[in-house]
XYZ file of C-alpha atoms in Angstrom:
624
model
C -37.846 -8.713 -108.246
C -35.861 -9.703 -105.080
C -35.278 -6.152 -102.882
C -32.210 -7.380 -100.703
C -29.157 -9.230 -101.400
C -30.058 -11.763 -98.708
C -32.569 -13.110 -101.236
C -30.557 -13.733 -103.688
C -28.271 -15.887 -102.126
C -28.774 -19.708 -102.295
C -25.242 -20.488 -101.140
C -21.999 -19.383 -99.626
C -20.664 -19.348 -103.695
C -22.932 -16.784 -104.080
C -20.829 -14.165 -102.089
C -18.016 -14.651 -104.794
C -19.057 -12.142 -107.250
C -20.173 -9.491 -104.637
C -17.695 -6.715 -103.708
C -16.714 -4.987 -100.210
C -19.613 -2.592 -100.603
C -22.231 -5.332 -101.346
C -21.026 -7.186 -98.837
C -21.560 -4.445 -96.604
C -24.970 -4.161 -96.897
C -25.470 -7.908 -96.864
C -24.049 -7.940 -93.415
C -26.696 -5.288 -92.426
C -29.630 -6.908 -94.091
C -28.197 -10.044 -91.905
C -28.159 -8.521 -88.586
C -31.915 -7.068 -89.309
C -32.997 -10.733 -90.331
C -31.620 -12.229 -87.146
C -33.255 -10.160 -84.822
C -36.800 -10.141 -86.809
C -36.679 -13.735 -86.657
C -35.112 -14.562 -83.199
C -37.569 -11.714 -82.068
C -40.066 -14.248 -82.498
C -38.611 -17.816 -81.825
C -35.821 -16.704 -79.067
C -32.164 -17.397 -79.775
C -28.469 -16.688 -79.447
C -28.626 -13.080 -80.564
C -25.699 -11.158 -79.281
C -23.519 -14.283 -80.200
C -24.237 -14.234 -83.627
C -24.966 -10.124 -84.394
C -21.544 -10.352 -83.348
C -20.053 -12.990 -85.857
C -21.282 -11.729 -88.915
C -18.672 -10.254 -90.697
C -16.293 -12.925 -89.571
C -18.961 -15.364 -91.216
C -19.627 -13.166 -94.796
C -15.230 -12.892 -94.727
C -14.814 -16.764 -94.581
C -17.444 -17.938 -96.971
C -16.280 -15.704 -99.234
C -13.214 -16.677 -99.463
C -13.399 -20.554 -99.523
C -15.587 -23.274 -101.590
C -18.085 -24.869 -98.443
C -18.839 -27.613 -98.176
C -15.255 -28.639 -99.992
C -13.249 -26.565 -97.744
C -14.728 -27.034 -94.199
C -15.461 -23.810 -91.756
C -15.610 -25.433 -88.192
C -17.827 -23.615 -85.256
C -17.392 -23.808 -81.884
C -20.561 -24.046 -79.797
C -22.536 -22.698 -83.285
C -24.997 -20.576 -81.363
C -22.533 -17.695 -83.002
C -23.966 -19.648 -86.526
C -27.141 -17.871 -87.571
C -25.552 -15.845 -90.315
C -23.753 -19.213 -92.057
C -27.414 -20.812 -91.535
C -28.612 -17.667 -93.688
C -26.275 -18.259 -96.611
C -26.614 -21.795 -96.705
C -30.379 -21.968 -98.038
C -31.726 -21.973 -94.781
C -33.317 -18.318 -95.091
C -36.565 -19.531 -96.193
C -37.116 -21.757 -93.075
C -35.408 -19.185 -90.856
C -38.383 -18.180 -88.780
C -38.798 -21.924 -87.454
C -35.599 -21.354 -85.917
C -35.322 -23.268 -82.298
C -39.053 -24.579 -83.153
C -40.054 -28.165 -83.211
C -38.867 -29.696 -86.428
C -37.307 -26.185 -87.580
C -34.107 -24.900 -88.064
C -31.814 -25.711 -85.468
C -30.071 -23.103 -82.795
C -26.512 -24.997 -83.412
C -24.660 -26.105 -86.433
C -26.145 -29.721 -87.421
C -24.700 -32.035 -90.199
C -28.154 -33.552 -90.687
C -29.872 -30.082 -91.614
C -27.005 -28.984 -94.482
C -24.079 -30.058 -95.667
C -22.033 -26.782 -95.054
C -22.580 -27.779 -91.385
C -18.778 -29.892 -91.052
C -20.380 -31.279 -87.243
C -22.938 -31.208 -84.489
C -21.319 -28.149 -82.266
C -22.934 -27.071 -78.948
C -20.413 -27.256 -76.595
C -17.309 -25.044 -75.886
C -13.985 -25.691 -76.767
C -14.375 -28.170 -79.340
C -13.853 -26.917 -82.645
C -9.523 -26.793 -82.772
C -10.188 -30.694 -82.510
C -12.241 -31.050 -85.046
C -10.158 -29.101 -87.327
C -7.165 -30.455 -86.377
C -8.704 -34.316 -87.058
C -9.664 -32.379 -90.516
C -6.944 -30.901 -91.449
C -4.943 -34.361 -90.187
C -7.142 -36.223 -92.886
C -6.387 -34.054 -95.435
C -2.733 -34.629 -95.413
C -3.357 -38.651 -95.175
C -5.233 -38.277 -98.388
C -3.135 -35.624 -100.036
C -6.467 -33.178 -100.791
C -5.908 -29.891 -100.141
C -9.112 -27.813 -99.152
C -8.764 -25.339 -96.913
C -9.837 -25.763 -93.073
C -11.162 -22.844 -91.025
C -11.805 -23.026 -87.215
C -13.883 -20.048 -85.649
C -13.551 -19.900 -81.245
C -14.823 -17.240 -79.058
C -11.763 -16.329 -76.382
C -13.749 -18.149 -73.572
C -14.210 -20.870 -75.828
C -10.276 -21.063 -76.200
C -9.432 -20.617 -72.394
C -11.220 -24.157 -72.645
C -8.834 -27.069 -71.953
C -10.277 -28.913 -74.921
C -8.746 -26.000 -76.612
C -5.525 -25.799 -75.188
C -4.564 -29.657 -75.642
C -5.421 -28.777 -79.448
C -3.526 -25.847 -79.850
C -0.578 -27.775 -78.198
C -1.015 -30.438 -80.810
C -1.829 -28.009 -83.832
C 1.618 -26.253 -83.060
C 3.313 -29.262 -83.037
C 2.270 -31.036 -86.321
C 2.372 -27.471 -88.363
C -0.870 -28.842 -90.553
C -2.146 -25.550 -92.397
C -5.637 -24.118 -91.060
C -7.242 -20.800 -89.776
C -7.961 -20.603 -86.077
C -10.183 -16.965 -85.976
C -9.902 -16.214 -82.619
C -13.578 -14.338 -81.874
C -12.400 -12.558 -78.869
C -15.752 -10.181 -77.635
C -14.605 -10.563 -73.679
C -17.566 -12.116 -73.102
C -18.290 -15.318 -72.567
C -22.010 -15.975 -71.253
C -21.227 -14.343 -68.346
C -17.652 -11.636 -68.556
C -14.819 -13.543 -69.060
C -12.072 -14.236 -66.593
C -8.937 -15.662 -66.475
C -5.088 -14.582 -67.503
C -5.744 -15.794 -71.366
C -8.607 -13.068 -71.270
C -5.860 -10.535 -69.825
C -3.280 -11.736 -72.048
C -5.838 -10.736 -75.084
C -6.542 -7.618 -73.207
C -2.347 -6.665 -73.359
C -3.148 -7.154 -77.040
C -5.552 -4.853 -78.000
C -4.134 -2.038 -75.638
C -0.855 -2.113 -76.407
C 1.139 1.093 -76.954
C 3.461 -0.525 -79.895
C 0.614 -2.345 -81.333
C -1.307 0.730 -81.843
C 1.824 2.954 -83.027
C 2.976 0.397 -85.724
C 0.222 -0.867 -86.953
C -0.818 1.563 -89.515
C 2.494 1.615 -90.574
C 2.566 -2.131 -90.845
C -0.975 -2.210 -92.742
C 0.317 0.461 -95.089
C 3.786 -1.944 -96.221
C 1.649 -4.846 -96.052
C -0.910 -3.523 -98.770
C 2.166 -2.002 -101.045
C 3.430 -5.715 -101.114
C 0.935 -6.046 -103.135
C -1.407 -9.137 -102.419
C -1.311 -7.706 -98.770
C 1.231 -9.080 -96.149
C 2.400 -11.481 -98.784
C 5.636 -11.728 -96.950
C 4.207 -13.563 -94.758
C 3.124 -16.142 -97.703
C 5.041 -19.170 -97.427
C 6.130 -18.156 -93.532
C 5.680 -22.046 -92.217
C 7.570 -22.552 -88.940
C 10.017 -19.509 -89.444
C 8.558 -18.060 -86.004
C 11.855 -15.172 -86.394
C 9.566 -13.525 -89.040
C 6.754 -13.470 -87.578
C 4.634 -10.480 -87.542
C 3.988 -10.118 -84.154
C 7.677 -10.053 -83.321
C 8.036 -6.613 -85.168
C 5.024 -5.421 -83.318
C 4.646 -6.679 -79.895
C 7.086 -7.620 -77.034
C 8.231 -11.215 -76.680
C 5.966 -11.673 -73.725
C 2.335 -11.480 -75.155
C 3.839 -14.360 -78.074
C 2.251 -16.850 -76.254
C 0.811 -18.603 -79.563
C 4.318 -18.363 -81.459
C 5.837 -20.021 -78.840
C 3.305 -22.654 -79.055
C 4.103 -22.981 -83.017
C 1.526 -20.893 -84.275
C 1.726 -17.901 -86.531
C -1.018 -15.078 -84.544
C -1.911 -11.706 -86.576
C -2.385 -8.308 -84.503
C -5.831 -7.779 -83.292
C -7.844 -7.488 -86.433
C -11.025 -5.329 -86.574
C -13.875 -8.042 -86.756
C -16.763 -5.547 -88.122
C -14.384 -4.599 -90.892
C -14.834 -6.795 -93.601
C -12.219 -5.234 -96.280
C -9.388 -5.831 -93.371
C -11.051 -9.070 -92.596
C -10.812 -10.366 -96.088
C -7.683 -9.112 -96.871
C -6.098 -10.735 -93.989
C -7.897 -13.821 -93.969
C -6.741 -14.333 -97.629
C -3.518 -14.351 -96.747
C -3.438 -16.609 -93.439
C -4.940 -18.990 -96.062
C -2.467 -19.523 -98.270
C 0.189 -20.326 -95.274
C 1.591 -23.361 -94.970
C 1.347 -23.525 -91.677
C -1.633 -23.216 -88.818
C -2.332 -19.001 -88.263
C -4.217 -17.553 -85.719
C -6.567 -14.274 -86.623
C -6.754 -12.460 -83.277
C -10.335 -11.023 -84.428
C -12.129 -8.141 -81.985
C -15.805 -8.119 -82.661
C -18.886 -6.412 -80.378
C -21.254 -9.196 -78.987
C -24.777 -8.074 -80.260
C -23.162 -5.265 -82.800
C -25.571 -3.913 -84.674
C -28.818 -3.942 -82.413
C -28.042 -1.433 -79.568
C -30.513 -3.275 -76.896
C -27.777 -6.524 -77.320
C -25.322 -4.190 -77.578
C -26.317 -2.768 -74.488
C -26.944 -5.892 -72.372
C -25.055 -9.016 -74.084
C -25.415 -11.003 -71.277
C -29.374 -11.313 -71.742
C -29.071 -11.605 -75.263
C -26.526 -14.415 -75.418
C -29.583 -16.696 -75.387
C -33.399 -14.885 -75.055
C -36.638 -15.665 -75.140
C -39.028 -13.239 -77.819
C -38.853 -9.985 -77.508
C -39.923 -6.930 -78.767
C -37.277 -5.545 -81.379
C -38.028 -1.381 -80.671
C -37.310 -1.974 -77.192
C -35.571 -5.644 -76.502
C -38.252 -6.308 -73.675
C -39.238 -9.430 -72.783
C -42.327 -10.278 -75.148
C -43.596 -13.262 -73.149
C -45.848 -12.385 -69.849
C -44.258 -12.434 -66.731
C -43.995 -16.104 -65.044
C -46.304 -16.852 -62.233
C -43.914 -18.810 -60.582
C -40.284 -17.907 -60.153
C -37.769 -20.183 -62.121
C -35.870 -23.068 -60.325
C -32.170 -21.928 -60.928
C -33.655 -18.268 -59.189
C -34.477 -20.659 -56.225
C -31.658 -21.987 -56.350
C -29.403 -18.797 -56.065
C -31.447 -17.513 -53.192
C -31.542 -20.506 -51.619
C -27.757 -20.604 -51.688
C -27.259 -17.279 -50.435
C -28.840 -17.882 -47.978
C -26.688 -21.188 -47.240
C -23.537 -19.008 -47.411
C -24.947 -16.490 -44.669
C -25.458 -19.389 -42.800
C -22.396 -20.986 -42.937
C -19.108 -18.818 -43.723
C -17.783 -22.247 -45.430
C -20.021 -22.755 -48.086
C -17.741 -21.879 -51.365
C -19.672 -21.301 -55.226
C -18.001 -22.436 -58.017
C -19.208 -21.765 -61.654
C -17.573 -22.363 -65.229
C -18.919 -19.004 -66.831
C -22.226 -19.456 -65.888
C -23.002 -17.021 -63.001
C -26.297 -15.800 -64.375
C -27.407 -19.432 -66.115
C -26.789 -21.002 -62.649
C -28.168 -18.457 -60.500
C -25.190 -17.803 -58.593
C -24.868 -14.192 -59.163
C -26.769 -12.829 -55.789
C -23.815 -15.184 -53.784
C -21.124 -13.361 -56.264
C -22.165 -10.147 -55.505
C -22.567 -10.597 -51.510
C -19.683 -13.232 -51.124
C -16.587 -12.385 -53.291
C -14.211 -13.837 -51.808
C -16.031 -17.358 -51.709
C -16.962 -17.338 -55.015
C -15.068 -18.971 -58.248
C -15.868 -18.494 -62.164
C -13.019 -20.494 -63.151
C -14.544 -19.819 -67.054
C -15.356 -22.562 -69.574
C -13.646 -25.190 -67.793
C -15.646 -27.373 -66.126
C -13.004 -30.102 -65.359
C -10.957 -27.837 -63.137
C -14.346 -26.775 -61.710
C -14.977 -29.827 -60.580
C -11.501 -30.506 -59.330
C -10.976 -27.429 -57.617
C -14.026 -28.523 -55.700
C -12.211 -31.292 -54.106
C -9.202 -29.270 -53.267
C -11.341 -27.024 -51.678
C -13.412 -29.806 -49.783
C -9.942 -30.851 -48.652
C -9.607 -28.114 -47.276
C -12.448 -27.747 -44.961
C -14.497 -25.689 -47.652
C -18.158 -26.737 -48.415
C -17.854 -26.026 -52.162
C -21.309 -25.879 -54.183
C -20.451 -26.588 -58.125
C -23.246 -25.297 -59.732
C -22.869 -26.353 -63.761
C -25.689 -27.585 -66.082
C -26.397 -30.857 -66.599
C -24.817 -31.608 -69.852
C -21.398 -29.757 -69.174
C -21.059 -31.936 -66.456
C -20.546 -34.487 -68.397
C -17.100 -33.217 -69.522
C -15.692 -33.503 -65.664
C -17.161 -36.824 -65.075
C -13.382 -38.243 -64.281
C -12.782 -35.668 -62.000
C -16.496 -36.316 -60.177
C -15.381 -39.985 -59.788
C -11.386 -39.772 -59.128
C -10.876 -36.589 -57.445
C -14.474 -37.058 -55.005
C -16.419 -39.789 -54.894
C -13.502 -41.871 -54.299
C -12.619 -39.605 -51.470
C -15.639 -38.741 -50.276
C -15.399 -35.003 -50.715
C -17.929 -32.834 -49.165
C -19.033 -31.730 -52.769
C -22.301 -30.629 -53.590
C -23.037 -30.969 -57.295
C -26.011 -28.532 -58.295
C -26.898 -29.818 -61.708
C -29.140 -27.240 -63.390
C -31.263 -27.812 -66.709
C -31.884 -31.562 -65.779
C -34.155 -33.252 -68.290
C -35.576 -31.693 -71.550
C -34.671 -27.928 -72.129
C -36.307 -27.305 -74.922
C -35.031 -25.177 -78.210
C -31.103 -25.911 -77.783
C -31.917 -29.490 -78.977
C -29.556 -32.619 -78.524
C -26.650 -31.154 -77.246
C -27.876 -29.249 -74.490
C -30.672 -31.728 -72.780
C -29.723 -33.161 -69.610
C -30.854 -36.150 -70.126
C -27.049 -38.622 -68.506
C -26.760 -37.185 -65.661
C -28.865 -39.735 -63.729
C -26.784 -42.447 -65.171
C -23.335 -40.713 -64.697
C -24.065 -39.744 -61.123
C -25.828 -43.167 -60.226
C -22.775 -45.333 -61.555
C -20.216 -43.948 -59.091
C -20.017 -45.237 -55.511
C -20.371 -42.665 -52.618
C -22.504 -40.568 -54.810
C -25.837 -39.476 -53.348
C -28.755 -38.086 -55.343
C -32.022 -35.717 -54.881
C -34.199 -34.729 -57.169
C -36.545 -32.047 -55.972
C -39.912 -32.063 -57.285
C -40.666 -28.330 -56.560
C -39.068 -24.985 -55.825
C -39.422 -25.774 -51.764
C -37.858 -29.606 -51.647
C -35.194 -27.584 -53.931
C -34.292 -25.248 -51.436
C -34.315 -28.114 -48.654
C -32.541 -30.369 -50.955
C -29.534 -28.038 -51.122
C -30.002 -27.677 -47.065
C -29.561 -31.841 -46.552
C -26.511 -31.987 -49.398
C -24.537 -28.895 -47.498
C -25.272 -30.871 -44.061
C -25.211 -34.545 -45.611
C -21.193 -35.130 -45.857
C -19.778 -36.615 -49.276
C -20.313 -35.605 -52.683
C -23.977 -34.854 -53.257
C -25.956 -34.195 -56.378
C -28.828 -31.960 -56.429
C -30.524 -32.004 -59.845
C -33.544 -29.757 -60.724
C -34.793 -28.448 -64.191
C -34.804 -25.595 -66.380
C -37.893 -23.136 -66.043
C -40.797 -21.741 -63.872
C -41.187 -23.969 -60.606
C -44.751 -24.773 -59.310
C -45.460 -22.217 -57.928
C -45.276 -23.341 -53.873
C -43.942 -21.534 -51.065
C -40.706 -21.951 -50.221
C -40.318 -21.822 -46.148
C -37.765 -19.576 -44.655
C -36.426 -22.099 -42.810
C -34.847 -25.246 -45.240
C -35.240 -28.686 -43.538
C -33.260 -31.948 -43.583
C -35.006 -34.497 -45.663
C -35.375 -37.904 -44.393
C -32.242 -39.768 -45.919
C -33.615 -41.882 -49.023
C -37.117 -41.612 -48.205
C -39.616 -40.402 -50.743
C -43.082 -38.707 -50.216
C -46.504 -40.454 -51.055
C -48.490 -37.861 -52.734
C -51.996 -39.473 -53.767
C -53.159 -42.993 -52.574
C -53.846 -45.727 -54.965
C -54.193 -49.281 -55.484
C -54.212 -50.462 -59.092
C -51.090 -49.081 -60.499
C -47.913 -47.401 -59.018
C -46.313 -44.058 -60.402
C -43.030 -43.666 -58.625
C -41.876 -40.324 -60.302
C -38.801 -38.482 -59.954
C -37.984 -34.473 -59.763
C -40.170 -32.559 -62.006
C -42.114 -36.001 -63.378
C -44.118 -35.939 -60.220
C -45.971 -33.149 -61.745
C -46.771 -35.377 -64.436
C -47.693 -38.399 -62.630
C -49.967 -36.395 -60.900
C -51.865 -35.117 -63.489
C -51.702 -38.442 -65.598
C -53.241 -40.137 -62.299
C -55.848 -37.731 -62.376
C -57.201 -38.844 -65.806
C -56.442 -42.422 -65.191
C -59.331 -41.943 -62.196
C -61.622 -41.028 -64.569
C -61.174 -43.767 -66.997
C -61.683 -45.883 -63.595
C -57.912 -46.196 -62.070
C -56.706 -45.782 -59.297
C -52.696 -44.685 -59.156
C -50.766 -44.591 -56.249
C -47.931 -41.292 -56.938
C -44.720 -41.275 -54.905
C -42.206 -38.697 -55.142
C -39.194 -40.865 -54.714
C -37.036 -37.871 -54.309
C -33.716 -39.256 -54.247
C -32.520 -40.904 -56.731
C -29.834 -42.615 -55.036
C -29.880 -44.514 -52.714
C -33.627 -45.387 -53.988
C -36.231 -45.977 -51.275
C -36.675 -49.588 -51.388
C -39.535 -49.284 -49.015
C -41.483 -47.219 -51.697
C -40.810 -49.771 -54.319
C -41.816 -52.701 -52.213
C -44.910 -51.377 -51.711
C -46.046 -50.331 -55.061
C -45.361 -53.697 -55.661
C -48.781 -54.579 -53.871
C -50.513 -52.712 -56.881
C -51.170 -54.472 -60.387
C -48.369 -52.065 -62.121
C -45.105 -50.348 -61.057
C -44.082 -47.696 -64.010
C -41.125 -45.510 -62.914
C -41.312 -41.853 -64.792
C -38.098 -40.063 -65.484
C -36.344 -37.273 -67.462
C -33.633 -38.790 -67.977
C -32.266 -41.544 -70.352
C -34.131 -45.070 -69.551
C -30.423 -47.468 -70.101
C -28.857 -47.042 -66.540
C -31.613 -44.578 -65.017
C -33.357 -44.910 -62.127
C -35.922 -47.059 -63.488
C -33.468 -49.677 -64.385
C -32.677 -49.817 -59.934
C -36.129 -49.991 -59.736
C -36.305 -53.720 -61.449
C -33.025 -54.102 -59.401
C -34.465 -53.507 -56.357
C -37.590 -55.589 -57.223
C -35.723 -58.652 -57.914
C -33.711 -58.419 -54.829
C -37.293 -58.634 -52.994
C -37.709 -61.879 -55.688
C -40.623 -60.254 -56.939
C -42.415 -60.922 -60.449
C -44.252 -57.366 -60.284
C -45.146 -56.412 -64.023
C -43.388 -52.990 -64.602
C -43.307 -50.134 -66.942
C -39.776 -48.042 -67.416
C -40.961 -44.465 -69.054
C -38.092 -41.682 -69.582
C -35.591 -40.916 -72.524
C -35.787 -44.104 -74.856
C -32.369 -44.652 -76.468
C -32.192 -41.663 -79.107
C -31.405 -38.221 -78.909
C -34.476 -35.915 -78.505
C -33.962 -32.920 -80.852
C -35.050 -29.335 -80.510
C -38.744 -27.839 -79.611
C -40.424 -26.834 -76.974
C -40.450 -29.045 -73.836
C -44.050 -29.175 -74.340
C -43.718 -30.321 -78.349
C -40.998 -32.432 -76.888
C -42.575 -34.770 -74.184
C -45.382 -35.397 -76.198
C -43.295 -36.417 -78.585
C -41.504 -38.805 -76.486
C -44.885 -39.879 -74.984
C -43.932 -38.565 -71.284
C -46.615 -35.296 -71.290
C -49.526 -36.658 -68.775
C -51.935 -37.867 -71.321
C -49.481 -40.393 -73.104
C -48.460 -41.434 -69.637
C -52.126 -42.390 -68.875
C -52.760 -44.436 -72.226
C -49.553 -46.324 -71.959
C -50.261 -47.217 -68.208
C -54.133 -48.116 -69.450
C -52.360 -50.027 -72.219
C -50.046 -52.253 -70.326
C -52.909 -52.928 -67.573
């Protein structure tokens, strides 16, 4: 006999014959599951303690996979992972070849697409909800966004579009205040207005009282389409805060997100509109656990921990990690030099900037989940005789890549890109290794690259960018550095010059940012299988020291090591730069082979990829 109710269900159709009560203590049984089992495999646990009411509401209430219920990001996902037969592998979560942190169409078919990044999800829904009417089905369409998530311009362009073609779907607006880091931003003080307000608070039990006499609650709104006149927000709140009805878009009064009676009640009518609604839904980020509740910001995404007291489980690191280096080594830039300007797109404590926050307030920018106008408030701010430091991980980047091209390296801002969690991160999987930023940065003209190999060239790698001149990338890792001292005093490092680090004659390793570490140890057991391997820390990444290359080319083998995807890395200038000096050298390209590398440990993961030391050594000994 099955004790819980979480046992007993297989699938979201399951929920259909429970009632408020049961699904009451299924949302407690939930929350106790996801912290036992991110307890031991790490996760996003504030994200989703917070979302599971939201979650139990929706699924009961629709027929997944038929009717689609969209994520955004997906790290707020682990109680839909729950209900959709995924308990039984739960405690693999974020392991290699377990369940996945983020919604993933290859792992069930409840999961409508591969989320990870912010902003996304009123697109997808939009595109669904667009197919529906071309092929005249009519499931229902459900889009959940946190409120940094919809300050995202992604987000905005959809809702634009979504108000204009009047296409019927549920946007639930998830709005915690928190992003990773506290939101910011006048859409976050807009939502603010909203949950405070005097008339809000007055009429609304009123309101809730004539909307459950109608009957099958607030069924005047049933059938409200376009009609923005009767909206409900007009009887409630002053025209001002109607942002979304003005956009075309029907918005309920803030809506208590940890009650699921109210949550079902109102979601069941939003559903039957014909027309898109937006569920202004107020949840806690980590309800339920008080250590989350108490410090969300940690538990947006942790490590193990111990669940009576929410400490770290894991040992303390010998080494501190690179993005700490990082944010002392700015600081210190910025008492240096009253110019230097952080930028961050809700990542303060992810990036490391949050020492430089704290000391230097008025130099420092969390324009929120917007990375585009991160990147081009840089070069407004270069323009105006500001050294602006963007510091954004590696694969949200990628969504400002126009604005790194167009609005600075075609001007030659003084920009300095600090790209954080290059290369394999580990348990967020596909979407979240940086594994294109080599190639997006190395494709643009007046771009310069570095690639630190350890926590002291990181520290004098941000030194040379700040004192360089034009846009500057400065990419480093996630994790525990090596463990070197850093000196108090940064210095310049030659300009595209790398660093021998062991002699060799018989084969080459030219090794980039943290796959120096690698080489090194992989030349070590190539010497005692009788090799001899000549390391170089190439260091930058652009422009490439050709001197370097043409002298491993006096060795039998040149093999360039990289983090990074292979098709337009570094590797690839390497056999440019070779054939400009009309050699024949043989050559071996290791990184990212064309795929995407899923979720694991980085460990689990390069040996999977055949980049961890030993596979390095018996693919060099192979091609020699």
């Amino acid at each position: 006999m099955k004790d819980r109710i979480l046992d007993c269900i297989g699938s979201p159709a399951d929920l259909k014959v429970l009632d408020d009560s049961e699904l009451k203590i299924l949302v407690d049984e939930i929350r106790r599951e996801i912290v036992a089992s991110a307890s031991k495999t790490g996760g996003h646990v504030a994200s989703s303690l917070g979302a599971v009411e939201i979650i139990l509401a929706v699924h009961s209430l629709i027929n997944s996979p038929t009717d689609r219920f969209v994520f955004d990001v997906g790290h707020q996902a682990y109680a839909h992972k729950l209900i959709t037969g995924r308990l039984d592998r739960f405690d693999t979560l974020r392991t290699f070849g377990g369940v996945s942190g983020f919604t993933r169409p290859a792992e069930s078919e409840h999961d409508v697409h591969a989320s990870g990044h912010a902003s996304d999800s009123l697109s997808i829904a939009l595109g669904l909800a667009k197919a529906r009417e071309i092929k005249g089905t009519d499931e229902k369409i459900v889009a959940l966004i946190g409120d940094a998530g919809l300050a995202g311009g992604m987000a905005f362009e959809a809702l634009n579009t979504i108000g204009q073609m009047q296409l019927p779907m549920v946007i639930i607006l998830n709005d915690n205040e928190m992003s990773i880091s506290k939101n910011v931003g006048a859409l976050v003080k807009h939502l603010g207005a909203l949950r405070s307000s005097e008339a809000y608070r007055d009429v609304r039990d009123s309101v809730q009282y004539r909307f459950e006499s109608a009957g099958k609650l607030a069924s005047s709104l049933v059938g409200f389409g376009r009609n923005m006149k009767d909206s409900l927000k007009q009887f409630v709140l002053p025209q001002e805060t109607m942002m979304y009805e003005q956009l075309g878009i029907l918005c309920t009064p803030p809506v208590d997100g940890h009650n699921i009676s109210e949550l079902r009640d109102i979601l069941a009518t939003a559903l039957e509109a014909d027309g898109p609604v937006l569920m202004h839904v107020v949840t806690r980020k980590g309800a339920g656990y008080a250590p989350a509740e108490a410090d969300p910001v940690r538990f947006h995404g942790i490590a193990a921990f111990d669940i009576a007291t929410g400490a770290d489980a894991k040992k303390p690191a010998t080494a501190p990690s690179y993005t700490s280096v990082f944010g002392r080594a700015l600081l210190e830039e910025g008492r240096r030099d009253k110019r230097v300007v952080a930028i961050t797109a809700a990542m303060r404590g992810g990036t490391g900037v949050e020492p430089f926050f704290r000391e230097f307030p008025e130099r420092s920018i969390d324009v929120g989940i917007a990375e585009e106008n991160a990147v081009g408030m840089a070069a407004g701010l270069s323009r105006g005789g500001l050294k602006p430091v963007v510091a954004i991980y590696s694969t949200f980047l990628q969504r400002a890549i126009d604005q790194l091209i167009i609005d600075n390296a075609l001007i030659e801002t003084d920009v300095v890109f600090a790209i954080d969690r290059a290369g394999l991160v580990g348990a967020d999987g596909a979407t979240h290794h940086g594994v294109f930023d080599l190639v997006y940065t190395r494709m643009v003209p007046n771009m310069r690259i570095i690639a630190p190999s350890d926590e002291a060239e990181l520290a004098d790698a941000l030194h040379t960018a700040l004192h360089l001149g034009g846009p500057v990338a400065v990419r480093y890792p996630r994790g525990n550095a090596q463990g070197v001292d850093v000196p108090d005093e940064p210095r310049i490092l030659p300009f595209g010059k790398g660093d021998i680090r062991r002699e060799g004659d018989d084969v080459a390793l030219l090794a980039w940012g943290d796959m120096v570490q690698t080489a090194l140890e992989s030349a070590d057991i190539l010497a005692d299988r009788g090799v001899q391997a000549r390391v170089v820390d190439m260091r930058w990444a652009k422009p490439i020291d050709v001197d370097a290359v043409a002298h491993a080319a006096e060795t039998k083998l040149v093999v360039t090591l990289e983090d990074g995807a292979i098709a337009g890395g570094v590797g690839e200038e390497v056999l440019h730069v070779l054939s400009q000096q009309g050699s024949t050298m043989p050559t071996l390209l290791l990184g990212i082979e064309d795929q995407f590398v899923p979720h694991g440990s980085p460990a689990d993961l390069f040996r999977s990829i055949g980049l961890d030391a030993a596979s390095v050594a018996e693919r060099v000994l192979e091609r020699l």
